[in-house]
Amino acid sequence: MMILKLSDGYYCKADDNFIYEELEKRISDTLHLRKDSFAEFYTKRIFQAFFQYARDLKKEYLTYYGQEYDSFADYLYKKELMELEHIKILNLSERQTLFKLNINLSSYNADSLIEYEDNGIDILNQALEEIGL
Amino acid sequence: MKIRQDFVTNSSSTSFIISMKDDLNKERFLKDIGIEGPSSVSRLFEELYEAVEQNKQDIIEYMKESRTSYRSVAEFLQTEHYDEETVKTIEKLLAENRKVYYGNLRSDGYSAAEVYFCSESFLICEDNLYFNGKIGGW
């Protein structure tokens, strides 16, 4: 599972059975954060900001556009207007989906964590790796 | 080096008050805010600590150096729009001879964590750590 910045926005590559609630459940134990602490509260708040209004593009494709487009990659290119180069970089497998993150819809400032510093996105990706979904 | 890639607006700063039962240091701060072991997100909270460390000043010294002369800590805090509960808490901490620090987090600060927490509103009021960023909510 990984967050990426692709020209026009932020995306997250994940297994297609990913459930955000499961990520939240694992945060305290896997990241060694005391329950109900400041650190736990803010770690959850940050991930919530990233995923609260995220669109599961694979789910949308399968639900509404499966017959209209030849493949998920075709859908990403023609409907979501993603660059072919980016679709190639994503290298999505059959069992993976792509979330389009809408960080600014849920948080005034969470994007500053990844836009203000080069390593911000690495911190979150390392956390996602430790959470192991 | 950090380079802002989007447009730059006027910077803002928001105040915080912090006091620890023992001397303020990073390890204790991280433990008191809930980091209990190696954690990838600890870097974020380390950056918050570093911003606090860089921008804090003993509240009494801060008042003395201010252009306005304040008769008491209460008067200073009221001027800064802190509520009565906060004023009482700070007076109590000072009466217990605890060091109380005052400072500002800036929206054009040195780290992403400083920028992020600058616009958050938070309060930790525990035996070991008092950390008030309530005025920070934009």
CSV table of N, CA, C and O in Angstrom, one decimal, chain A residues 31-34 37-39 42-43 45-46 108-110 112-113 116-117 123 126-127 130, chain B residues 2 31-34 36 38-40 43-45 47 108-109 111-112 116 119-120 124 138:
chain,number,residue,atom,x,y,z
A,31,LEU,N,2.1,0.9,15.3
A,31,LEU,CA,3.0,2.1,15.3
A,31,LEU,C,3.4,2.4,16.8
A,31,LEU,O,4.0,3.4,17.0
A,32,HIS,N,3.1,1.5,17.7
A,32,HIS,CA,3.5,1.7,19.1
A,32,HIS,C,3.0,3.0,19.7
A,32,HIS,O,3.8,3.8,20.2
A,33,LEU,N,1.8,3.2,19.6
A,33,LEU,CA,1.2,4.4,20.1
A,33,LEU,C,0.2,4.1,21.2
A,33,LEU,O,-0.6,3.2,21.1
A,34,ARG,N,0.3,4.8,22.4
A,34,ARG,CA,-0.5,4.5,23.5
A,34,ARG,C,-2.0,4.9,23.1
A,34,ARG,O,-2.2,5.9,22.5
A,37,SER,N,-4.0,8.5,23.3
A,37,SER,CA,-2.9,9.5,23.5
A,37,SER,C,-3.0,10.5,22.4
A,37,SER,O,-3.7,10.3,21.4
A,38,PHE,N,-2.3,11.6,22.6
A,38,PHE,CA,-2.2,12.7,21.6
A,38,PHE,C,-1.6,12.2,20.3
A,38,PHE,O,-2.1,12.5,19.2
A,39,ALA,N,-0.6,11.3,20.4
A,39,ALA,CA,0.1,10.8,19.2
A,39,ALA,C,-0.9,9.9,18.4
A,39,ALA,O,-1.0,10.0,17.2
A,42,TYR,N,-3.7,12.1,16.7
A,42,TYR,CA,-3.2,12.9,15.6
A,42,TYR,C,-2.8,11.9,14.4
A,42,TYR,O,-3.0,12.3,13.2
A,43,THR,N,-2.3,10.8,14.7
A,43,THR,CA,-2.0,9.8,13.6
A,43,THR,C,-3.3,9.4,12.9
A,43,THR,O,-3.4,9.4,11.7
A,45,ARG,N,-6.1,11.1,12.9
A,45,ARG,CA,-6.7,12.3,12.3
A,45,ARG,C,-6.0,12.5,10.9
A,45,ARG,O,-6.7,12.9,10.0
A,46,ILE,N,-4.7,12.3,10.9
A,46,ILE,CA,-4.0,12.5,9.6
A,46,ILE,C,-4.5,11.5,8.5
A,46,ILE,O,-4.8,11.8,7.4
A,108,TYR,N,-8.1,21.1,6.3
A,108,TYR,CA,-7.6,22.4,5.9
A,108,TYR,C,-6.0,22.3,5.7
A,108,TYR,O,-5.5,23.0,4.9
A,109,ASN,N,-5.4,21.5,6.5
A,109,ASN,CA,-4.0,21.6,6.6
A,109,ASN,C,-3.2,20.2,6.4
A,109,ASN,O,-2.0,20.2,6.5
A,110,ALA,N,-3.9,19.1,6.3
A,110,ALA,CA,-3.2,17.8,6.2
A,110,ALA,C,-2.2,17.7,5.0
A,110,ALA,O,-1.2,17.1,5.1
A,112,SER,N,-0.3,19.9,4.0
A,112,SER,CA,1.0,20.5,4.3
A,112,SER,C,2.0,19.5,4.8
A,112,SER,O,3.2,19.7,4.6
A,113,LEU,N,1.5,18.4,5.3
A,113,LEU,CA,2.4,17.4,5.8
A,113,LEU,C,3.2,16.7,4.7
A,113,LEU,O,4.3,16.2,4.9
A,116,TYR,N,4.9,20.2,2.2
A,116,TYR,CA,5.9,21.2,2.7
A,116,TYR,C,7.3,20.5,2.8
A,116,TYR,O,8.3,21.2,2.8
A,117,GLU,N,7.4,19.2,2.9
A,117,GLU,CA,8.6,18.6,3.1
A,117,GLU,C,8.7,17.4,2.2
A,117,GLU,O,7.8,16.6,2.0
A,123,ILE,N,7.2,9.3,5.3
A,123,ILE,CA,6.8,9.0,6.7
A,123,ILE,C,5.5,8.2,6.7
A,123,ILE,O,5.3,7.2,7.3
A,126,GLN,N,5.9,4.7,5.1
A,126,GLN,CA,6.6,3.8,6.0
A,126,GLN,C,5.6,3.3,7.0
A,126,GLN,O,5.5,2.2,7.4
A,127,ALA,N,4.7,4.3,7.5
A,127,ALA,CA,3.7,3.9,8.5
A,127,ALA,C,2.7,2.9,7.8
A,127,ALA,O,2.4,1.9,8.5
A,130,GLU,N,4.3,-0.5,7.8
A,130,GLU,CA,4.3,-1.1,9.1
A,130,GLU,C,2.9,-1.6,9.5
A,130,GLU,O,2.8,-2.6,10.1
B,2,LYS,N,13.8,23.5,1.7
B,2,LYS,CA,12.4,23.4,1.4
B,2,LYS,C,12.0,24.5,0.5
B,2,LYS,O,12.3,25.6,0.7
B,31,LYS,N,7.4,10.3,24.9
B,31,LYS,CA,6.8,9.3,25.8
B,31,LYS,C,5.5,9.8,26.3
B,31,LYS,O,4.4,9.1,26.3
B,32,ASP,N,5.5,11.0,26.8
B,32,ASP,CA,4.3,11.6,27.4
B,32,ASP,C,3.1,11.8,26.4
B,32,ASP,O,2.0,11.8,26.8
B,33,ILE,N,3.5,12.0,25.1
B,33,ILE,CA,2.4,12.2,24.1
B,33,ILE,C,1.9,10.9,23.6
B,33,ILE,O,1.0,10.8,22.8
B,34,GLY,N,2.6,9.8,24.0
B,34,GLY,CA,2.1,8.5,23.7
B,34,GLY,C,2.9,7.6,22.7
B,34,GLY,O,2.4,6.6,22.3
B,36,GLU,N,5.3,4.9,22.3
B,36,GLU,CA,5.8,3.9,23.3
B,36,GLU,C,6.9,3.0,22.8
B,36,GLU,O,7.4,2.1,23.5
B,38,PRO,N,9.6,2.2,18.9
B,38,PRO,CA,10.0,2.6,17.6
B,38,PRO,C,8.8,2.8,16.7
B,38,PRO,O,8.0,1.9,16.6
B,39,SER,N,8.7,3.9,16.0
B,39,SER,CA,7.5,4.2,15.2
B,39,SER,C,7.8,5.1,14.1
B,39,SER,O,8.5,6.1,14.3
B,40,SER,N,7.3,4.8,12.9
B,40,SER,CA,7.6,5.6,11.7
B,40,SER,C,7.0,7.0,11.9
B,40,SER,O,7.6,8.0,11.3
B,43,ARG,N,8.8,10.6,13.8
B,43,ARG,CA,9.5,11.7,13.2
B,43,ARG,C,8.6,13.0,13.1
B,43,ARG,O,9.1,14.1,13.4
B,44,LEU,N,7.4,12.8,12.9
B,44,LEU,CA,6.4,13.9,12.8
B,44,LEU,C,6.4,14.6,14.2
B,44,LEU,O,6.4,15.8,14.3
B,45,PHE,N,6.3,13.8,15.3
B,45,PHE,CA,6.2,14.4,16.6
B,45,PHE,C,7.5,14.9,17.1
B,45,PHE,O,7.6,15.8,17.9
B,47,GLU,N,9.5,16.4,15.1
B,47,GLU,CA,9.5,17.8,14.5
B,47,GLU,C,8.7,18.8,15.3
B,47,GLU,O,9.1,19.9,15.4
B,108,ASP,N,4.8,29.4,8.4
B,108,ASP,CA,5.9,29.3,7.4
B,108,ASP,C,7.1,28.7,8.2
B,108,ASP,O,8.3,29.1,7.9
B,109,GLY,N,6.9,27.9,9.2
B,109,GLY,CA,7.9,27.3,10.0
B,109,GLY,C,8.9,26.4,9.3
B,109,GLY,O,8.8,26.2,8.1
B,111,SER,N,9.4,23.1,9.6
B,111,SER,CA,9.0,21.7,9.3
B,111,SER,C,7.5,21.6,9.0
B,111,SER,O,6.7,22.5,9.4
B,112,ALA,N,7.2,20.5,8.4
B,112,ALA,CA,5.8,20.3,8.0
B,112,ALA,C,5.0,20.1,9.3
B,112,ALA,O,3.8,20.6,9.3
B,116,TYR,N,1.6,22.1,10.2
B,116,TYR,CA,0.4,21.4,10.4
B,116,TYR,C,-0.2,21.7,11.8
B,116,TYR,O,-1.4,22.1,11.9
B,119,SER,N,-2.1,25.1,12.8
B,119,SER,CA,-3.5,25.3,12.5
B,119,SER,C,-4.4,24.3,13.2
B,119,SER,O,-5.6,24.1,12.8
B,120,GLU,N,-3.9,23.6,14.2
B,120,GLU,CA,-4.7,22.6,14.9
B,120,GLU,C,-5.0,23.2,16.3
B,120,GLU,O,-4.2,24.1,16.8
B,124,ILE,N,-3.2,19.1,26.0
B,124,ILE,CA,-2.9,17.9,26.8
B,124,ILE,C,-2.7,18.4,28.2
B,124,ILE,O,-1.9,19.3,28.5
B,138,TRP,N,-7.5,27.6,13.7
B,138,TRP,CA,-7.8,28.8,12.8
B,138,TRP,C,-9.3,28.8,12.5
B,138,TRP,O,-9.9,27.8,12.3
